[in-house]
Amino acid sequence: MRQGRIPSRRDNADVISIAPAPGDITFTCSCRPDPGICPHSAAVGYRVAQHVRANPGVLLTLRGGSMKELRTMVRVHTPTDPAPAPGPEQTRTGTDAHQAFGRFNARPTRPARARTTQTVPAPLLDGLRSDPPAPGLTTRALRLLIRDAAARASALLAGRPLPAGDDPVQDAARLLADPAHRRYLEHAAEQVGLSTLQMRDLALAYVYGGAAGVEVALWPLAADTEVFAHAEAAIQPHRPAPLASLISQDNQLTDAAARVQLRLGSDGRWYPFTDWHGTWRPAPGPSNNPATAYKAARLALRNR
């Protein structure tokens, strides 16, 4: 990201430009070959906006100037007619973001002063009160997308893997797994054609098992009969009604008497589900061991 510098008296005798013009900021990222705003650039821009709002002096540093230089320019400045807008033939100069932040971090620090209270500025987007003109995104959706982009950028910086997010239902479940996004539950369910209850269960499935947990909650998968025979033998000592029948279908092993169902995921783990008013709801505790997953489902029923 690059921004233009603060013009000096030699640039223009009548104009002191502090805030960058709309065309003064450009974005480049290694995730895409062409310039433009990607989720990582949006996250960085949102974070920079928060810093500038909390400490406007950061803007001077990003513009290649200093507070001392600005005071000098204001003292000797005499306003006249507004300067004409820069034409397309003018070449913009700027300060690379890495250099600007390096300069800002290298500045001498002042001794800390005692404070009775500390004011934390609200995120910039929370100040928006109206939606942009159609067909733009609503402020509600914009807040969600930018917060998610910031979270994904943080995960990339920390080296954590990110889900592909190709399926809209799985991606909605991923977003709603964050408690801060639960208020969008009904809207997300409507967008993907599910009921609110189904969408909530998929969000729980992502919390408990990630993308693989959503997958087993959504679709039946093929499974090996020998694997199921081993699973039946493993859970038998833990069944409250050992003589009740077990039902095996696709990747699902159901103990209806115990109100427990295990589903084998594509990652080789067993995912526990419990009966909730006739609906199989995801439970915490997926495991490679079917007996461990079965006990986790029984524990979830006791804690309900």
mmCIF file of C-alpha atoms in Angstrom:
data_model
loop_
_atom_site.group_PDB
_atom_site.id
_atom_site.type_symbol
_atom_site.label_atom_id
_atom_site.label_comp_id
_atom_site.label_asym_id
_atom_site.label_seq_id
_atom_site.Cartn_x
_atom_site.Cartn_y
_atom_site.Cartn_z
ATOM 1 C CA MET A 1 0.000 0.000 0.000
ATOM 2 C CA ARG A 2 1.407 3.412 -0.975
ATOM 3 C CA GLN A 3 0.346 6.932 -0.101
ATOM 4 C CA GLY A 4 1.421 10.321 -1.386
ATOM 5 C CA ARG A 5 3.583 12.598 0.794
ATOM 6 C CA ILE A 6 2.574 15.947 2.312
ATOM 7 C CA PRO A 7 3.328 18.648 -0.258
ATOM 8 C CA SER A 8 5.762 21.359 0.808
ATOM 9 C CA ARG A 9 5.660 25.080 0.142
ATOM 10 C CA ARG A 10 7.600 24.432 -3.017
ATOM 11 C CA ASP A 11 4.894 22.091 -4.316
ATOM 12 C CA ASN A 12 2.039 24.535 -3.899
ATOM 13 C CA ALA A 13 2.003 27.799 -2.006
ATOM 14 C CA ASP A 14 -1.694 27.709 -1.234
ATOM 15 C CA VAL A 15 -2.636 24.117 -0.356
ATOM 16 C CA ILE A 16 -1.716 21.968 2.621
ATOM 17 C CA SER A 17 -2.934 18.452 1.887
ATOM 18 C CA ILE A 18 -2.990 16.067 4.839
ATOM 19 C CA ALA A 19 -5.589 13.428 4.037
ATOM 20 C CA PRO A 20 -4.845 11.399 0.891
ATOM 21 C CA ALA A 21 -6.997 11.908 -2.186
ATOM 22 C CA PRO A 22 -9.088 8.930 -3.406
ATOM 23 C CA GLY A 23 -6.471 8.009 -5.991
ATOM 24 C CA ASP A 24 -3.455 8.393 -3.700
ATOM 25 C CA ILE A 25 -3.762 4.926 -2.150
ATOM 26 C CA THR A 26 -3.006 1.778 -4.111
ATOM 27 C CA PHE A 27 -3.020 -1.831 -2.973
ATOM 28 C CA THR A 28 -0.812 -4.732 -3.962
ATOM 29 C CA CYS A 29 -0.767 -8.199 -2.416
ATOM 30 C CA SER A 30 1.015 -11.457 -3.158
ATOM 31 C CA CYS A 31 -2.328 -13.295 -3.282
ATOM 32 C CA ARG A 32 -3.247 -11.756 -6.643
ATOM 33 C CA PRO A 33 -1.159 -10.636 -9.657
ATOM 34 C CA ASP A 34 -3.216 -7.535 -10.486
ATOM 35 C CA PRO A 35 -3.589 -4.474 -8.239
ATOM 36 C CA GLY A 36 -6.785 -4.257 -6.263
ATOM 37 C CA ILE A 37 -8.378 -4.774 -2.879
ATOM 38 C CA CYS A 38 -8.227 -8.355 -1.589
ATOM 39 C CA PRO A 39 -9.276 -9.573 1.895
ATOM 40 C CA HIS A 40 -5.738 -9.021 3.186
ATOM 41 C CA SER A 41 -5.602 -5.432 1.874
ATOM 42 C CA ALA A 42 -9.042 -4.734 3.333
ATOM 43 C CA ALA A 43 -7.907 -6.009 6.736
ATOM 44 C CA VAL A 44 -4.758 -3.852 6.636
ATOM 45 C CA GLY A 45 -6.742 -0.802 5.533
ATOM 46 C CA TYR A 46 -9.296 -1.305 8.296
ATOM 47 C CA ARG A 47 -6.518 -1.628 10.882
ATOM 48 C CA VAL A 48 -4.739 1.488 9.591
ATOM 49 C CA ALA A 49 -8.026 3.421 9.769
ATOM 50 C CA GLN A 50 -8.396 2.427 13.419
ATOM 51 C CA HIS A 51 -4.837 3.595 14.166
ATOM 52 C CA VAL A 52 -5.395 6.912 12.408
ATOM 53 C CA ARG A 53 -8.631 7.477 14.276
ATOM 54 C CA ALA A 54 -6.922 6.793 17.616
ATOM 55 C CA ASN A 55 -3.776 8.789 16.763
ATOM 56 C CA PRO A 56 -4.138 11.204 13.824
ATOM 57 C CA GLY A 57 -0.381 11.834 13.925
ATOM 58 C CA VAL A 58 0.078 8.449 12.254
ATOM 59 C CA LEU A 59 -1.417 9.957 9.089
ATOM 60 C CA LEU A 60 1.418 12.493 8.916
ATOM 61 C CA THR A 61 3.974 9.708 9.150
ATOM 62 C CA LEU A 62 2.248 7.741 6.400
ATOM 63 C CA ARG A 63 2.287 10.885 4.263
ATOM 64 C CA GLY A 64 6.065 11.271 4.691
ATOM 65 C CA GLY A 65 5.849 14.328 6.942
ATOM 66 C CA SER A 66 5.995 15.260 10.609
ATOM 67 C CA MET A 67 4.020 17.285 13.106
ATOM 68 C CA LYS A 68 6.818 19.838 13.296
ATOM 69 C CA GLU A 69 6.771 20.344 9.532
ATOM 70 C CA LEU A 70 2.979 20.724 9.562
ATOM 71 C CA ARG A 71 3.101 23.378 12.314
ATOM 72 C CA THR A 72 5.683 25.342 10.334
ATOM 73 C CA MET A 73 3.595 25.173 7.168
ATOM 74 C CA VAL A 74 0.437 26.301 8.988
ATOM 75 C CA ARG A 75 2.203 29.293 10.582
ATOM 76 C CA VAL A 76 3.543 30.643 7.296
ATOM 77 C CA HIS A 77 0.577 29.626 5.175
ATOM 78 C CA THR A 78 -1.675 32.304 3.670
ATOM 79 C CA PRO A 79 -4.815 30.912 1.995
ATOM 80 C CA THR A 80 -5.703 32.206 -1.454
ATOM 81 C CA ASP A 81 -7.751 30.665 -4.242
ATOM 82 C CA PRO A 82 -8.130 26.865 -4.173
ATOM 83 C CA ALA A 83 -5.500 25.062 -6.183
ATOM 84 C CA PRO A 84 -6.639 23.173 -9.279
ATOM 85 C CA ALA A 85 -7.067 19.404 -9.010
ATOM 86 C CA PRO A 86 -4.035 17.423 -10.221
ATOM 87 C CA GLY A 87 -4.281 16.393 -13.841
ATOM 88 C CA PRO A 88 -3.686 12.887 -15.186
ATOM 89 C CA GLU A 89 -0.295 13.941 -16.522
ATOM 90 C CA GLN A 90 1.064 14.653 -13.022
ATOM 91 C CA THR A 91 3.142 11.884 -11.490
ATOM 92 C CA ARG A 92 2.354 10.943 -7.921
ATOM 93 C CA THR A 93 5.169 10.366 -5.495
ATOM 94 C CA GLY A 94 4.772 8.461 -2.306
ATOM 95 C CA THR A 95 6.238 6.719 0.691
ATOM 96 C CA ASP A 96 6.212 2.941 0.768
ATOM 97 C CA ALA A 97 4.076 1.615 3.636
ATOM 98 C CA HIS A 98 6.940 -0.489 5.028
ATOM 99 C CA GLN A 99 9.212 2.564 5.153
ATOM 100 C CA ALA A 100 6.507 4.726 6.720
ATOM 101 C CA PHE A 101 5.724 2.245 9.464
ATOM 102 C CA GLY A 102 9.450 1.668 10.050
ATOM 103 C CA ARG A 103 9.919 5.397 10.496
ATOM 104 C CA PHE A 104 6.947 5.570 12.846
ATOM 105 C CA ASN A 105 8.166 2.664 14.981
ATOM 106 C CA ALA A 106 11.703 4.103 15.152
ATOM 107 C CA ARG A 107 10.571 7.458 16.585
ATOM 108 C CA PRO A 108 11.676 8.253 20.167
ATOM 109 C CA THR A 109 9.090 7.390 22.763
ATOM 110 C CA ARG A 110 7.873 9.788 25.415
ATOM 111 C CA PRO A 111 7.695 8.861 29.100
ATOM 112 C CA ALA A 112 4.359 7.340 29.956
ATOM 113 C CA ARG A 113 1.952 9.626 31.772
ATOM 114 C CA ALA A 114 -0.442 8.418 34.419
ATOM 115 C CA ARG A 115 -4.003 8.184 33.190
ATOM 116 C CA THR A 116 -7.105 7.741 35.241
ATOM 117 C CA THR A 117 -9.161 6.436 32.340
ATOM 118 C CA GLN A 118 -8.308 5.106 28.914
ATOM 119 C CA THR A 119 -10.623 5.659 25.989
ATOM 120 C CA VAL A 120 -10.650 2.895 23.395
ATOM 121 C CA PRO A 121 -11.866 4.199 20.036
ATOM 122 C CA ALA A 122 -14.737 2.342 18.457
ATOM 123 C CA PRO A 123 -14.062 0.582 15.127
ATOM 124 C CA LEU A 124 -14.426 2.953 12.225
ATOM 125 C CA LEU A 125 -17.189 0.961 10.536
ATOM 126 C CA ASP A 126 -19.343 1.082 13.669
ATOM 127 C CA GLY A 127 -19.827 4.777 12.964
ATOM 128 C CA LEU A 128 -21.688 4.040 9.749
ATOM 129 C CA ARG A 129 -25.389 4.681 10.102
ATOM 130 C CA SER A 130 -26.797 4.218 6.609
ATOM 131 C CA ASP A 131 -26.321 1.762 3.753
ATOM 132 C CA PRO A 132 -24.434 2.833 0.630
ATOM 133 C CA PRO A 133 -26.442 3.298 -2.579
ATOM 134 C CA ALA A 134 -27.750 0.140 -4.252
ATOM 135 C CA PRO A 135 -26.535 -2.296 -5.453
ATOM 136 C CA GLY A 136 -23.741 -1.958 -2.883
ATOM 137 C CA LEU A 137 -23.417 -4.101 0.238
ATOM 138 C CA THR A 138 -25.316 -3.132 3.352
ATOM 139 C CA THR A 139 -23.325 -1.818 6.298
ATOM 140 C CA ARG A 140 -24.304 -4.953 8.186
ATOM 141 C CA ALA A 141 -22.785 -7.219 5.543
ATOM 142 C CA LEU A 142 -19.784 -4.923 5.136
ATOM 143 C CA ARG A 143 -18.950 -5.096 8.836
ATOM 144 C CA LEU A 144 -19.185 -8.888 8.755
ATOM 145 C CA LEU A 145 -16.975 -9.256 5.673
ATOM 146 C CA ILE A 146 -14.280 -6.885 6.914
ATOM 147 C CA ARG A 147 -14.118 -8.483 10.341
ATOM 148 C CA ASP A 148 -13.887 -11.891 8.693
ATOM 149 C CA ALA A 149 -11.165 -10.643 6.317
ATOM 150 C CA ALA A 150 -9.214 -9.325 9.295
ATOM 151 C CA ALA A 151 -9.561 -12.671 11.092
ATOM 152 C CA ARG A 152 -8.415 -14.579 8.003
ATOM 153 C CA ALA A 153 -5.463 -12.216 7.528
ATOM 154 C CA SER A 154 -4.469 -12.774 11.168
ATOM 155 C CA ALA A 155 -4.678 -16.529 10.625
ATOM 156 C CA LEU A 156 -2.422 -16.257 7.570
ATOM 157 C CA LEU A 157 0.122 -14.209 9.514
ATOM 158 C CA ALA A 158 0.061 -16.767 12.326
ATOM 159 C CA GLY A 159 0.562 -19.643 9.865
ATOM 160 C CA ARG A 160 -2.826 -21.255 10.524
ATOM 161 C CA PRO A 161 -4.491 -23.029 7.572
ATOM 162 C CA LEU A 162 -7.631 -21.521 6.100
ATOM 163 C CA PRO A 163 -10.643 -23.427 4.719
ATOM 164 C CA ALA A 164 -11.219 -23.201 0.999
ATOM 165 C CA GLY A 165 -14.716 -21.809 1.462
ATOM 166 C CA ASP A 166 -15.926 -22.913 -1.977
ATOM 167 C CA ASP A 167 -19.302 -24.153 -0.669
ATOM 168 C CA PRO A 168 -21.580 -21.283 0.452
ATOM 169 C CA VAL A 169 -23.255 -23.392 3.165
ATOM 170 C CA GLN A 170 -19.927 -24.425 4.686
ATOM 171 C CA ASP A 171 -18.660 -20.872 4.475
ATOM 172 C CA ALA A 172 -21.798 -19.572 6.195
ATOM 173 C CA ALA A 173 -21.307 -22.155 8.959
ATOM 174 C CA ARG A 174 -17.700 -20.997 9.339
ATOM 175 C CA LEU A 175 -18.753 -17.363 9.702
ATOM 176 C CA LEU A 176 -21.521 -18.163 12.180
ATOM 177 C CA ALA A 177 -19.158 -20.257 14.313
ATOM 178 C CA ASP A 178 -17.857 -16.934 15.633
ATOM 179 C CA PRO A 179 -20.196 -15.833 18.468
ATOM 180 C CA ALA A 180 -19.885 -12.218 17.262
ATOM 181 C CA HIS A 181 -21.630 -13.225 14.019
ATOM 182 C CA ARG A 182 -24.582 -15.111 15.538
ATOM 183 C CA ARG A 183 -26.842 -12.109 14.995
ATOM 184 C CA TYR A 184 -26.632 -12.853 11.249
ATOM 185 C CA LEU A 185 -28.019 -16.386 11.739
ATOM 186 C CA GLU A 186 -31.496 -15.822 10.314
ATOM 187 C CA HIS A 187 -30.215 -13.822 7.345
ATOM 188 C CA ALA A 188 -27.559 -16.451 6.517
ATOM 189 C CA ALA A 189 -30.115 -19.273 6.750
ATOM 190 C CA GLU A 190 -32.407 -17.448 4.359
ATOM 191 C CA GLN A 191 -29.580 -16.837 1.869
ATOM 192 C CA VAL A 192 -28.549 -20.526 1.672
ATOM 193 C CA GLY A 193 -32.115 -21.910 1.782
ATOM 194 C CA LEU A 194 -32.031 -23.545 5.227
ATOM 195 C CA SER A 195 -34.081 -23.141 8.359
ATOM 196 C CA THR A 196 -32.670 -21.179 11.275
ATOM 197 C CA LEU A 197 -32.408 -24.405 13.296
ATOM 198 C CA GLN A 198 -30.480 -26.173 10.527
ATOM 199 C CA MET A 199 -28.115 -23.228 10.154
ATOM 200 C CA ARG A 200 -27.503 -23.137 13.892
ATOM 201 C CA ASP A 201 -26.701 -26.860 13.943
ATOM 202 C CA LEU A 202 -24.203 -26.429 11.095
ATOM 203 C CA ALA A 203 -22.523 -23.588 12.975
ATOM 204 C CA LEU A 204 -22.212 -25.915 15.978
ATOM 205 C CA ALA A 205 -20.818 -28.624 13.704
ATOM 206 C CA TYR A 206 -18.092 -26.220 12.577
ATOM 207 C CA VAL A 207 -17.317 -25.245 16.165
ATOM 208 C CA TYR A 208 -16.900 -28.907 17.149
ATOM 209 C CA GLY A 209 -15.243 -30.312 14.029
ATOM 210 C CA GLY A 210 -14.401 -27.609 11.504
ATOM 211 C CA ALA A 211 -15.120 -28.128 7.814
ATOM 212 C CA ALA A 212 -15.176 -31.936 8.191
ATOM 213 C CA GLY A 213 -17.795 -31.603 10.938
ATOM 214 C CA VAL A 214 -20.042 -29.582 8.633
ATOM 215 C CA GLU A 215 -19.502 -32.114 5.857
ATOM 216 C CA VAL A 216 -20.764 -35.081 7.924
ATOM 217 C CA ALA A 217 -23.687 -32.988 9.159
ATOM 218 C CA LEU A 218 -24.710 -32.142 5.594
ATOM 219 C CA TRP A 219 -24.199 -35.230 3.451
ATOM 220 C CA PRO A 220 -24.081 -39.041 3.829
ATOM 221 C CA LEU A 221 -20.697 -40.530 2.911
ATOM 222 C CA ALA A 222 -19.600 -43.993 1.866
ATOM 223 C CA ALA A 223 -18.033 -46.170 4.571
ATOM 224 C CA ASP A 224 -16.306 -49.549 4.824
ATOM 225 C CA THR A 225 -18.317 -52.374 6.444
ATOM 226 C CA GLU A 226 -15.251 -53.655 8.319
ATOM 227 C CA VAL A 227 -14.740 -50.233 9.867
ATOM 228 C CA PHE A 228 -18.337 -50.267 11.064
ATOM 229 C CA ALA A 229 -17.993 -53.768 12.491
ATOM 230 C CA HIS A 230 -14.994 -52.575 14.499
ATOM 231 C CA ALA A 231 -16.949 -49.492 15.680
ATOM 232 C CA GLU A 232 -19.916 -51.605 16.828
ATOM 233 C CA ALA A 233 -17.617 -53.804 18.893
ATOM 234 C CA ALA A 234 -15.857 -50.758 20.372
ATOM 235 C CA ILE A 235 -19.018 -49.008 21.593
ATOM 236 C CA GLN A 236 -20.831 -52.118 22.836
ATOM 237 C CA PRO A 237 -19.464 -51.960 26.439
ATOM 238 C CA HIS A 238 -20.621 -48.335 26.751
ATOM 239 C CA ARG A 239 -24.206 -48.773 25.561
ATOM 240 C CA PRO A 240 -26.934 -48.294 28.206
ATOM 241 C CA ALA A 241 -29.110 -50.851 26.392
ATOM 242 C CA PRO A 242 -26.636 -53.389 24.942
ATOM 243 C CA LEU A 243 -29.382 -55.631 23.541
ATOM 244 C CA ALA A 244 -31.038 -52.829 21.533
ATOM 245 C CA SER A 245 -30.405 -52.900 17.814
ATOM 246 C CA LEU A 246 -27.803 -50.751 16.036
ATOM 247 C CA ILE A 247 -28.566 -49.318 12.601
ATOM 248 C CA SER A 248 -25.750 -48.845 10.067
ATOM 249 C CA GLN A 249 -26.452 -46.739 6.996
ATOM 250 C CA ASP A 250 -23.904 -45.001 4.788
ATOM 251 C CA ASN A 251 -21.409 -43.474 7.253
ATOM 252 C CA GLN A 252 -23.915 -43.352 10.135
ATOM 253 C CA LEU A 253 -24.054 -45.705 13.107
ATOM 254 C CA THR A 254 -27.242 -45.106 15.117
ATOM 255 C CA ASP A 255 -28.098 -46.299 18.630
ATOM 256 C CA ALA A 256 -31.717 -45.080 18.791
ATOM 257 C CA ALA A 257 -32.305 -46.430 22.307
ATOM 258 C CA ALA A 258 -29.412 -44.347 23.641
ATOM 259 C CA ARG A 259 -30.330 -41.344 21.436
ATOM 260 C CA VAL A 260 -26.792 -41.396 20.021
ATOM 261 C CA GLN A 261 -25.529 -41.405 16.452
ATOM 262 C CA LEU A 262 -21.917 -41.571 15.213
ATOM 263 C CA ARG A 263 -20.913 -40.402 11.748
ATOM 264 C CA LEU A 264 -17.612 -41.299 10.124
ATOM 265 C CA GLY A 265 -15.996 -38.263 8.486
ATOM 266 C CA SER A 266 -13.762 -38.101 5.439
ATOM 267 C CA ASP A 267 -10.865 -37.328 7.813
ATOM 268 C CA GLY A 268 -11.273 -40.712 9.547
ATOM 269 C CA ARG A 269 -12.777 -39.289 12.748
ATOM 270 C CA TRP A 270 -16.080 -40.281 14.331
ATOM 271 C CA TYR A 271 -18.416 -37.356 14.943
ATOM 272 C CA PRO A 272 -21.005 -37.659 17.752
ATOM 273 C CA PHE A 273 -24.631 -36.563 17.328
ATOM 274 C CA THR A 274 -27.494 -36.637 19.825
ATOM 275 C CA ASP A 275 -31.244 -36.833 19.364
ATOM 276 C CA TRP A 276 -32.912 -33.481 20.057
ATOM 277 C CA HIS A 277 -36.689 -33.662 19.538
ATOM 278 C CA GLY A 278 -36.307 -35.908 16.507
ATOM 279 C CA THR A 279 -33.335 -34.052 15.016
ATOM 280 C CA TRP A 280 -29.731 -35.225 15.151
ATOM 281 C CA ARG A 281 -27.738 -32.362 16.623
ATOM 282 C CA PRO A 282 -23.882 -32.206 16.543
ATOM 283 C CA ALA A 283 -22.166 -32.777 19.872
ATOM 284 C CA PRO A 284 -18.618 -31.886 20.941
ATOM 285 C CA GLY A 285 -15.876 -34.506 21.036
ATOM 286 C CA PRO A 286 -15.069 -36.024 17.601
ATOM 287 C CA SER A 287 -12.408 -38.703 17.870
ATOM 288 C CA ASN A 288 -10.538 -41.329 15.881
ATOM 289 C CA ASN A 289 -11.798 -43.810 18.468
ATOM 290 C CA PRO A 290 -15.540 -44.579 18.060
ATOM 291 C CA ALA A 291 -15.851 -45.478 21.758
ATOM 292 C CA THR A 292 -14.494 -42.062 22.777
ATOM 293 C CA ALA A 293 -16.923 -40.301 20.428
ATOM 294 C CA TYR A 294 -19.806 -42.418 21.753
ATOM 295 C CA LYS A 295 -18.986 -41.481 25.362
ATOM 296 C CA ALA A 296 -18.779 -37.825 24.318
ATOM 297 C CA ALA A 297 -22.313 -38.035 22.925
ATOM 298 C CA ARG A 298 -23.578 -39.638 26.145
ATOM 299 C CA LEU A 299 -21.909 -36.870 28.156
ATOM 300 C CA ALA A 300 -23.557 -34.219 25.984
ATOM 301 C CA LEU A 301 -26.965 -35.782 26.671
ATOM 302 C CA ARG A 302 -26.363 -35.724 30.434
ATOM 303 C CA ASN A 303 -25.230 -32.085 30.353
ATOM 304 C CA ARG A 304 -28.164 -30.912 28.235
#
